Coordinates of C-alpha atoms and ligand atoms in Angstrom, one line a residue:
M1 CA 138.7 -80.9 198.6
S2 CA 136.5 -83.5 200.1
N3 CA 133.4 -85.3 199.1
Q4 CA 130.3 -86.0 201.2
S5 CA 131.8 -89.0 202.9
G6 CA 134.7 -87.0 204.3
W7 CA 137.3 -88.4 201.9
K8 CA 140.1 -86.4 200.5
P9 CA 140.5 -87.6 196.9
D10 CA 144.0 -88.4 195.8
M11 CA 144.5 -86.4 192.7
E12 CA 147.9 -88.0 191.7
K13 CA 147.6 -89.4 188.2
G14 CA 147.4 -93.2 188.1
A15 CA 147.6 -93.6 191.9
T16 CA 146.6 -97.0 192.9
S17 CA 145.8 -96.2 196.6
P18 CA 144.0 -92.9 197.2
A19 CA 144.7 -91.5 200.6
L20 CA 142.4 -92.9 203.3
D21 CA 141.2 -89.9 205.2
A22 CA 138.5 -91.1 207.5
P23 CA 138.8 -94.8 208.5
G24 CA 135.4 -96.3 209.0
L25 CA 133.7 -94.4 206.3
G26 CA 135.6 -96.4 203.7
G27 CA 135.8 -94.8 200.3
A28 CA 137.7 -92.8 197.8
V29 CA 137.2 -91.1 194.5
R30 CA 138.8 -91.0 191.1
G31 CA 137.3 -88.2 189.1
L32 CA 133.6 -88.7 189.5
V33 CA 133.9 -92.5 190.2
H34 CA 133.3 -93.2 193.9
E35 CA 134.5 -96.1 195.8
E36 CA 131.6 -97.0 198.1
P37 CA 131.6 -97.8 201.8
L38 CA 129.3 -100.5 203.1
L39 CA 125.8 -99.3 203.8
F40 CA 126.5 -100.0 207.5
E41 CA 129.3 -97.5 207.4
H42 CA 127.0 -94.7 206.2
G43 CA 124.5 -92.7 208.3
S44 CA 124.4 -91.9 211.9
K45 CA 122.2 -92.7 214.9
G46 CA 118.7 -91.3 214.7
R47 CA 118.9 -90.5 211.0
C48 CA 116.0 -91.7 208.9
G49 CA 114.8 -91.7 205.4
V50 CA 111.3 -90.5 205.7
S51 CA 109.7 -88.2 208.2
L52 CA 107.4 -90.6 210.0
P53 CA 106.2 -89.9 213.6
A54 CA 108.3 -91.4 216.3
P55 CA 107.1 -94.8 217.7
G56 CA 104.6 -94.2 220.4
A57 CA 103.6 -90.8 219.2
K58 CA 99.9 -90.3 218.7
A59 CA 99.7 -90.4 214.9
A60 CA 101.9 -93.5 214.8
D61 CA 99.0 -95.5 216.1
D62 CA 97.4 -95.3 212.7
L63 CA 100.4 -96.7 210.9
P64 CA 101.0 -100.3 209.9
A65 CA 103.5 -101.9 212.3
A66 CA 106.0 -102.6 209.5
L67 CA 106.3 -98.8 208.9
V68 CA 107.1 -97.9 212.5
R69 CA 110.8 -97.6 213.3
G70 CA 112.6 -98.7 216.4
G71 CA 113.5 -101.9 218.1
I72 CA 115.6 -103.4 215.3
E73 CA 119.2 -103.5 216.6
G74 CA 122.2 -103.2 214.3
L75 CA 120.5 -101.8 211.1
P76 CA 122.1 -98.7 209.6
E77 CA 120.2 -95.5 210.1
L78 CA 120.3 -93.6 206.8
S79 CA 118.8 -90.8 204.9
E80 CA 117.0 -91.5 201.6
L81 CA 119.7 -89.7 199.7
E82 CA 122.4 -91.9 201.3
V83 CA 120.6 -95.0 200.2
V84 CA 119.9 -93.7 196.7
R85 CA 123.6 -92.7 196.2
H86 CA 124.9 -95.9 197.6
F87 CA 123.0 -98.1 195.2
T88 CA 123.2 -95.8 192.2
R89 CA 127.0 -95.5 192.6
M90 CA 127.4 -99.3 192.7
S91 CA 125.2 -99.7 189.7
L92 CA 127.6 -97.6 187.8
W93 CA 130.4 -100.1 188.3
N94 CA 128.5 -102.7 186.2
H95 CA 129.9 -103.3 182.8
G96 CA 127.3 -103.9 180.1
I97 CA 127.0 -103.8 176.3
D98 CA 125.3 -100.4 176.8
T99 CA 128.5 -99.0 178.5
G100 CA 131.3 -100.5 176.4
F101 CA 132.8 -103.1 174.1
Y102 CA 132.3 -106.6 175.4
P103 CA 134.2 -109.0 173.2
L104 CA 133.6 -112.2 175.0
G105 CA 134.2 -115.1 172.6
S106 CA 131.4 -117.7 172.5
C107 CA 129.0 -115.4 174.4
T108 CA 128.0 -113.1 171.5
M109 CA 127.7 -109.9 173.6
K110 CA 126.0 -107.9 170.8
Y111 CA 123.9 -104.8 171.2
N112 CA 120.2 -105.3 171.9
P113 CA 118.1 -102.7 169.9
K114 CA 115.9 -100.6 172.1
S115 CA 113.0 -101.0 169.7
S116 CA 112.7 -104.6 170.8
E117 CA 112.7 -103.4 174.4
A118 CA 109.9 -101.0 173.7
L119 CA 107.8 -103.7 172.1
A120 CA 108.3 -106.1 174.9
R121 CA 107.0 -103.5 177.3
L122 CA 103.7 -103.0 175.4
P123 CA 101.1 -103.4 178.2
G124 CA 99.3 -106.1 176.2
F125 CA 102.4 -108.2 176.2
A126 CA 104.0 -107.2 179.5
G127 CA 100.8 -107.4 181.5
L128 CA 99.3 -110.5 180.1
H129 CA 98.7 -113.2 182.7
P130 CA 100.2 -116.5 181.7
L131 CA 96.9 -118.2 182.7
A132 CA 94.8 -115.9 180.5
P133 CA 92.4 -118.0 178.4
A134 CA 93.5 -118.5 174.8
E135 CA 90.7 -116.3 173.5
H136 CA 92.1 -113.4 175.5
A137 CA 95.7 -114.1 174.4
Q138 CA 95.4 -114.6 170.7
G139 CA 98.1 -111.9 169.9
A140 CA 100.6 -113.5 172.2
L141 CA 99.9 -117.0 170.9
E142 CA 100.2 -115.8 167.4
L143 CA 103.6 -114.2 168.1
M144 CA 104.8 -117.5 169.7
Y145 CA 103.5 -119.4 166.7
A146 CA 105.2 -117.1 164.2
L147 CA 108.5 -117.1 166.1
E148 CA 108.4 -120.9 166.3
R149 CA 107.8 -121.1 162.5
A150 CA 110.6 -118.6 161.8
L151 CA 113.2 -120.3 164.1
S152 CA 112.4 -123.7 162.5
E153 CA 112.9 -122.2 159.0
I154 CA 116.2 -120.4 160.0
A155 CA 117.7 -123.7 161.4
G156 CA 116.3 -125.9 158.6
M157 CA 114.3 -127.9 161.1
D158 CA 110.7 -128.9 161.3
V159 CA 109.4 -127.9 164.8
T160 CA 110.8 -125.7 167.7
T161 CA 109.9 -125.5 171.3
L162 CA 110.2 -122.1 172.9
N163 CA 110.1 -123.3 176.5
P164 CA 113.8 -123.6 177.6
A165 CA 115.2 -120.7 179.6
A166 CA 118.8 -120.7 178.4
G167 CA 121.3 -122.4 176.1
A168 CA 122.2 -125.0 178.7
H169 CA 118.6 -125.6 179.5
G170 CA 118.0 -126.1 175.8
E171 CA 120.8 -128.6 175.6
L172 CA 119.3 -130.5 178.6
T173 CA 115.9 -130.4 176.9
G174 CA 117.3 -131.5 173.5
M175 CA 119.2 -134.4 175.2
M176 CA 116.0 -135.4 177.1
V177 CA 114.2 -135.5 173.7
I178 CA 117.0 -137.6 172.2
R179 CA 116.9 -140.0 175.1
A180 CA 113.1 -140.3 174.9
W181 CA 113.3 -140.9 171.1
H182 CA 115.9 -143.8 171.7
A183 CA 113.8 -145.2 174.5
A184 CA 110.7 -145.2 172.3
H185 CA 112.8 -147.2 169.8
G186 CA 113.6 -149.8 172.5
N187 CA 117.0 -148.7 173.9
P188 CA 118.0 -145.3 175.3
R189 CA 121.7 -146.2 174.7
K190 CA 124.7 -145.3 176.9
K191 CA 127.1 -142.8 175.5
V192 CA 127.4 -139.4 173.9
L193 CA 130.4 -138.3 171.8
I194 CA 131.7 -134.8 172.4
P195 CA 134.7 -133.1 170.8
D196 CA 137.4 -131.5 173.0
T197 CA 136.5 -128.0 171.7
A198 CA 133.0 -128.3 173.3
H199 CA 131.4 -125.8 175.7
G200 CA 131.3 -127.3 179.2
T201 CA 127.5 -127.4 179.2
N202 CA 127.5 -130.1 176.5
P203 CA 129.0 -132.9 178.7
A204 CA 126.9 -131.6 181.6
S205 CA 123.7 -131.9 179.6
A206 CA 124.6 -135.4 178.4
A207 CA 125.6 -136.5 181.9
L208 CA 122.4 -135.1 183.5
N209 CA 120.5 -137.5 181.1
G210 CA 122.5 -140.4 182.4
Y211 CA 124.9 -140.7 179.5
A212 CA 128.6 -141.4 179.7
C213 CA 130.6 -138.7 177.8
V214 CA 133.3 -139.8 175.3
Q215 CA 135.7 -137.0 174.4
L216 CA 136.8 -136.8 170.8
A217 CA 140.2 -135.2 170.0
S218 CA 140.0 -132.5 167.3
G219 CA 142.7 -132.5 164.6
A220 CA 145.8 -130.3 164.3
D221 CA 143.7 -128.0 162.2
G222 CA 141.2 -127.5 165.1
R223 CA 138.5 -129.5 163.3
L224 CA 136.8 -132.8 164.1
H225 CA 137.7 -135.5 161.6
P226 CA 135.3 -138.2 160.3
D227 CA 137.9 -141.0 161.1
T228 CA 137.9 -140.0 164.8
V229 CA 134.1 -140.2 164.9
A230 CA 134.0 -143.5 163.0
A231 CA 136.4 -145.0 165.4
A232 CA 134.3 -144.0 168.5
M233 CA 130.9 -144.7 167.0
D234 CA 129.1 -147.9 168.0
D235 CA 125.6 -149.1 168.8
D236 CA 125.8 -147.7 172.4
V237 CA 126.2 -144.1 171.2
A238 CA 123.0 -142.2 171.5
A239 CA 124.3 -138.9 169.9
I240 CA 127.2 -136.7 169.1
M241 CA 127.1 -133.1 170.3
I242 CA 128.8 -130.6 168.0
T243 CA 129.0 -126.9 167.8
N244 CA 129.3 -125.6 164.2
P245 CA 131.2 -123.4 163.9
N246 CA 133.1 -124.8 166.8
T247 CA 134.4 -122.8 169.7
L248 CA 137.6 -122.1 167.9
G249 CA 135.5 -120.1 165.4
L250 CA 136.2 -122.7 162.7
F251 CA 133.6 -124.3 160.5
E252 CA 133.4 -128.1 160.8
S253 CA 133.8 -128.7 157.1
D254 CA 133.3 -132.5 157.5
I255 CA 130.0 -132.1 159.3
A256 CA 127.9 -133.9 156.6
E257 CA 130.2 -136.9 156.6
I258 CA 130.2 -137.0 160.4
A259 CA 126.4 -136.9 160.5
R260 CA 126.3 -139.7 158.0
I261 CA 128.6 -141.9 160.1
V262 CA 126.5 -141.3 163.3
H263 CA 123.2 -141.8 161.6
A264 CA 124.4 -145.1 160.0
R265 CA 124.8 -146.6 163.4
G266 CA 121.4 -145.3 164.6
G267 CA 122.8 -142.3 166.5
L268 CA 121.4 -138.7 166.4
V269 CA 123.3 -135.4 165.8
Y270 CA 122.9 -132.7 168.4
G271 CA 124.0 -129.1 167.4
D272 CA 125.0 -126.6 170.1
G273 CA 123.5 -123.6 168.3
A274 CA 125.0 -120.9 170.5
N275 CA 127.2 -120.0 167.5
M276 CA 124.3 -119.4 165.1
N277 CA 125.5 -115.8 164.8
A278 CA 128.0 -117.1 162.3
L279 CA 125.4 -118.9 160.1
L280 CA 122.2 -116.8 160.0
G281 CA 120.9 -116.7 156.4
N282 CA 124.0 -118.4 155.1
A283 CA 123.8 -122.1 156.2
R284 CA 121.2 -124.2 158.0
P285 CA 122.1 -126.9 160.6
G286 CA 119.1 -129.0 159.4
D287 CA 120.7 -129.1 155.9
M288 CA 124.1 -130.3 157.4
G289 CA 122.6 -133.3 159.1
F290 CA 121.8 -132.0 162.5
D291 CA 118.6 -133.5 164.1
V292 CA 118.4 -131.2 167.1
I293 CA 119.8 -127.7 167.9
Q294 CA 119.2 -125.2 170.6
Y295 CA 119.2 -121.5 169.9
N296 CA 120.4 -118.9 172.4
L297 CA 118.0 -116.0 171.8
H298 CA 120.0 -114.0 174.3
K299 CA 123.0 -114.3 172.0
T300 CA 122.0 -114.6 168.4
F301 CA 118.6 -112.8 168.6
A302 CA 119.7 -109.8 170.7
T303 CA 117.7 -110.3 173.8
P304 CA 119.2 -109.2 177.1
H305 CA 122.1 -111.3 178.3
G306 CA 123.8 -112.2 181.5
G307 CA 123.5 -110.9 185.0
G308 CA 121.3 -113.8 185.9
G309 CA 118.3 -112.3 184.0
P310 CA 116.0 -114.5 181.9
G311 CA 117.4 -116.1 178.8
S312 CA 115.8 -118.2 176.2
G313 CA 117.0 -121.4 174.6
P314 CA 114.5 -122.7 172.0
V315 CA 115.1 -126.2 170.7
A316 CA 114.5 -127.0 167.0
V317 CA 114.1 -130.6 165.9
K318 CA 113.4 -132.7 162.8
A319 CA 109.9 -134.1 162.5
T320 CA 110.7 -137.5 163.9
L321 CA 111.6 -136.0 167.2
A322 CA 108.6 -133.5 167.4
P323 CA 106.3 -135.8 169.4
F324 CA 108.8 -135.8 172.3
L325 CA 109.1 -132.0 172.7
P326 CA 107.9 -130.5 176.0
L327 CA 104.5 -128.8 176.6
P328 CA 102.9 -126.4 176.2
V329 CA 102.9 -126.1 172.4
V330 CA 101.0 -123.5 170.4
V331 CA 98.9 -124.8 167.5
K332 CA 97.0 -123.0 164.8
E333 CA 93.4 -124.2 164.1
G334 CA 91.8 -122.3 161.3
E335 CA 92.4 -118.6 162.3
Q336 CA 92.6 -119.4 166.0
Y337 CA 95.6 -120.2 168.1
R338 CA 95.4 -122.7 170.9
L339 CA 97.8 -124.0 173.6
V340 CA 98.3 -127.8 173.9
T341 CA 98.9 -128.3 177.6
D342 CA 97.4 -131.8 178.2
P343 CA 99.9 -134.7 177.9
K344 CA 97.0 -136.8 176.7
E345 CA 97.1 -134.9 173.5
R346 CA 100.9 -135.5 173.2
P347 CA 101.5 -138.9 175.0
R348 CA 105.2 -139.0 174.1
T349 CA 106.1 -135.6 175.4
I350 CA 109.0 -135.3 177.9
G351 CA 106.6 -133.1 179.9
R352 CA 107.1 -129.6 181.2
I353 CA 110.6 -128.1 181.5
H354 CA 109.6 -124.5 182.5
G355 CA 106.7 -122.8 184.2
F356 CA 104.0 -121.6 181.8
H357 CA 105.4 -120.9 178.3
G358 CA 109.1 -120.1 179.0
N359 CA 110.4 -116.5 179.1
F360 CA 107.8 -114.8 177.0
G361 CA 109.4 -111.4 177.1
M362 CA 112.4 -112.8 175.3
M363 CA 110.2 -114.2 172.6
V364 CA 108.7 -110.7 171.9
R365 CA 112.2 -109.2 171.7
A366 CA 113.5 -111.9 169.4
W367 CA 110.4 -111.7 167.1
A368 CA 110.8 -107.9 166.9
Y369 CA 114.5 -108.3 166.0
L370 CA 113.6 -110.9 163.3
R371 CA 110.9 -108.7 161.8
E372 CA 113.1 -105.6 161.9
L373 CA 116.0 -107.4 160.1
G374 CA 114.1 -109.7 157.7
P375 CA 116.0 -112.4 155.8
E376 CA 118.4 -110.0 154.1
G377 CA 119.2 -108.3 157.4
L378 CA 119.8 -111.6 159.2
K379 CA 122.3 -112.6 156.5
A380 CA 124.0 -109.3 156.7
T381 CA 124.2 -109.8 160.5
S382 CA 126.3 -112.9 160.2
D383 CA 128.3 -111.6 157.2
L384 CA 129.4 -108.6 159.3
A385 CA 130.0 -110.7 162.4
V386 CA 132.4 -112.9 160.4
L387 CA 134.0 -109.9 158.7
N388 CA 134.7 -108.2 162.0
A389 CA 136.2 -111.3 163.5
N390 CA 138.5 -111.7 160.5
Y391 CA 139.4 -108.0 160.7
V392 CA 140.6 -108.5 164.3
R393 CA 142.5 -111.6 163.2
A394 CA 144.3 -109.8 160.4
S395 CA 145.0 -106.8 162.5
L396 CA 146.6 -108.7 165.4
Q397 CA 148.3 -111.6 163.8
G398 CA 151.7 -110.0 164.0
D399 CA 151.3 -109.3 167.7
Y400 CA 149.7 -112.4 169.1
N401 CA 150.1 -116.0 168.1
L402 CA 147.3 -117.7 166.1
P403 CA 147.2 -121.4 167.0
Y404 CA 145.1 -122.1 163.9
Q405 CA 146.0 -120.2 160.7
T406 CA 142.8 -120.5 158.7
D407 CA 140.1 -117.8 158.4
S408 CA 137.6 -117.6 161.3
L409 CA 133.9 -117.4 161.3
H410 CA 132.4 -115.1 164.0
E411 CA 135.2 -115.3 166.6
V412 CA 139.0 -115.6 166.6
V413 CA 141.3 -117.4 169.1
F414 CA 144.8 -116.2 169.8
D415 CA 147.2 -117.4 172.6
D416 CA 150.1 -116.1 174.6
T417 CA 152.9 -118.0 173.0
A418 CA 154.4 -114.7 171.6
Q419 CA 154.5 -113.2 175.1
K420 CA 155.8 -116.3 176.9
E421 CA 159.5 -115.4 176.7
A422 CA 158.8 -112.1 178.5
G423 CA 157.0 -114.1 181.2
V424 CA 153.7 -112.4 180.2
T425 CA 150.5 -114.6 180.2
T426 CA 147.0 -114.3 178.8
M427 CA 145.8 -113.3 182.3
D428 CA 148.3 -110.3 182.3
V429 CA 147.0 -109.2 178.9
A430 CA 143.4 -109.5 179.9
K431 CA 144.0 -107.5 183.1
R432 CA 145.8 -104.7 181.3
L433 CA 142.9 -104.3 178.9
I434 CA 140.9 -103.0 181.8
D435 CA 143.3 -100.1 182.1
H436 CA 142.6 -99.3 178.4
G437 CA 138.9 -99.2 179.1
F438 CA 138.0 -102.5 177.5
H439 CA 136.3 -105.5 179.0
P440 CA 138.7 -108.5 178.5
P441 CA 137.7 -111.2 176.0
T442 CA 137.0 -114.8 177.0
I443 CA 140.3 -116.3 178.2
Y444 CA 141.6 -119.8 178.8
F445 CA 138.7 -121.2 176.7
P446 CA 138.4 -123.3 174.6
L447 CA 140.5 -125.7 176.7
V448 CA 142.3 -127.2 173.7
V449 CA 144.3 -123.9 173.3
H450 CA 146.7 -123.3 176.1
G451 CA 146.4 -119.6 177.2
A452 CA 143.5 -118.9 174.8
I453 CA 142.4 -115.3 174.1
M454 CA 139.0 -115.7 172.4
I455 CA 137.6 -112.6 170.8
E456 CA 134.1 -112.2 169.3
P457 CA 133.6 -108.6 168.3
T458 CA 130.1 -109.2 166.9
E459 CA 128.5 -107.2 164.0
T460 CA 127.2 -104.4 166.2
E461 CA 130.5 -102.7 166.8
S462 CA 131.8 -99.9 164.7
K463 CA 135.2 -99.9 162.9
E464 CA 136.4 -97.1 165.3
T465 CA 135.6 -99.3 168.3
I466 CA 137.3 -102.3 166.9
D467 CA 140.3 -100.2 165.9
A468 CA 140.6 -98.8 169.4
F469 CA 140.5 -102.3 170.8
V470 CA 143.1 -103.5 168.4
A471 CA 145.3 -100.5 169.3
A472 CA 145.0 -101.4 173.0
L473 CA 146.0 -105.0 172.4
K474 CA 149.0 -103.8 170.2
A475 CA 150.1 -101.5 173.0
I476 CA 149.9 -104.3 175.5
A477 CA 152.0 -106.6 173.2
E478 CA 154.6 -103.9 172.9
E479 CA 154.5 -103.3 176.7
A480 CA 155.0 -107.0 177.3
N481 CA 158.5 -106.7 175.7
R482 CA 159.4 -103.4 177.2
D483 CA 158.0 -103.6 180.8
P484 CA 156.6 -107.0 181.6
E485 CA 156.6 -106.3 185.4
A486 CA 154.2 -103.3 185.0
L487 CA 151.9 -105.6 183.0
K488 CA 152.0 -108.2 185.7
A489 CA 150.9 -105.6 188.2
S490 CA 147.9 -104.5 186.1
P491 CA 145.2 -103.2 186.1
S492 CA 146.2 -100.1 188.0
K493 CA 143.1 -98.0 187.4
P494 CA 140.2 -99.7 189.1
F495 CA 139.8 -99.5 192.9
R496 CA 140.0 -103.3 193.1
A497 CA 143.1 -104.0 191.1
R498 CA 144.1 -107.6 190.6
L499 CA 141.4 -109.8 192.0
D500 CA 141.9 -113.5 192.2
E501 CA 138.9 -114.5 190.0
T502 CA 138.0 -117.6 191.9
R503 CA 138.4 -116.2 195.4
A504 CA 136.6 -112.9 194.4
A505 CA 133.5 -114.9 193.5
R506 CA 133.6 -117.1 196.6
K507 CA 134.8 -114.6 199.2
P508 CA 133.9 -111.2 197.9
V509 CA 135.9 -108.3 199.4
L510 CA 133.2 -105.7 200.1
R511 CA 135.3 -103.2 202.1
W512 CA 138.0 -101.3 200.3
T513 CA 141.1 -100.2 202.0
P514 CA 144.0 -98.3 200.4
G515 CA 146.7 -100.5 199.0
M516 CA 144.6 -103.6 199.9
K517 CA 145.9 -106.9 198.8
V518 CA 143.2 -109.0 197.3
Ligands
PLP601 C1 126.8 -119.7 175.8 C2 127.0 -121.1 175.3 C3 126.3 -122.2 175.9 C4 125.3 -122.0 177.1 O1 124.3 -121.1 176.9 P1 123.6 -120.4 178.2 O2 122.5 -119.7 177.7 O3 124.7 -119.6 178.9 O4 123.2 -121.5 179.1 C5 126.5 -123.4 175.3 N1 127.3 -123.6 174.3 C6 128.1 -122.6 173.8 C7 129.0 -122.8 172.6 C8 127.9 -121.3 174.3 O5 128.6 -120.3 173.8

């Protein structure tokens, strides 16, 4: 049996290196999954995709030069079908939430309802020019205004900017606003306090605003303690940046006291709102003492996520910070909506931080999602996200070590202490999960947990899926004791087996060869 590339598939079960039959064509199959040669290894001389006249032939004179073949050395010569199969096959290698469970802790890889997609594609939204005059864009402006109001309400804040394009961009914007606020009060200050559980984007956003970052140690219970904050707090501190729940999935129960300590010395409290999936409809950062938070619409509000596509990181603030927010801003005057774009109208604005209005398509999706769920649905979302994480915690606590014993919110962190004696690490567990058909969770983050395995199932997964995932992790824990060497050689099913994560990103191995060492 051979496929179109001339390969003889190796039918042996679990084979790691299918037979290489035709060197130079580079490829193999497992079932219907094709390894794919480089485009340059497909095709043959003189083959072409469309039947255009040869260069120099009479009819070719009428064709635009760009369409006439010939003269370009070294490009592959391919049929249309070869090109279509090449790219379609490779597209099937992508993992996404639409293909499988994706339990990345901190990333909230939840399902994005297709109804939101359909609405974002409405021609009136999708085709609207960003420079269309306000009278021709009233519906879009109304949507932005309504979303801004809703996000402010959900966070317990006063005003929100929709402009930032990602969580990190929102953090940068929020810290620019904080710096501008301090500067307007006479002194931008010098330092920002950040707990050791923080996402790496927090210190990056503070540093990009010229602040020195002071790391705060969390307690043995995984939480930040008021004493630690009080000891570090002085008149040079511009702000503290906290995620609540933190990246261990634990609620910072002393947040109100921490905010009081920071405010008493004239500092502000920044909330990394990437974990809002745990709080929706249950608690509001504005009520806990936060002055600024960023949302990640591509996490919490189910807009598409990852792959370098557009994100959206709206920033919600208390009224005192509103004059500093970036432009443009949508305002409502009577029954009309208008865009404020001129800094003369907002002299204290930090300026523009994105072209036009930000990623408008994300706003349409988020608004659709909000309207579909309503307040009750939003609350149910976080209730179920928390329930699912605690279900994973309870199901696996005999198999993997829990560095913090208390209940989780929306995500749960294990480590590899229980597998240590067998010489099995978090990396081995993550790699073996691929053989079980699951994308590995976030690993080795947060940094405060050595060998962290950070699982966020989200509310959109069924009990059957979570049970299957738990069963896979239990099987791996059992294998760690029985056959650690096999685990260390995993995964065995993908064509590219045990990639070195760092090298794979910097020096991608495009050409597969059987038994290749990568
Ligand atoms: C995802 C995340 C961010 C950054 O968000 P991006 O949209 O990826 O830039 C910041 N903080 C936490 C806790 C996150 O999980």
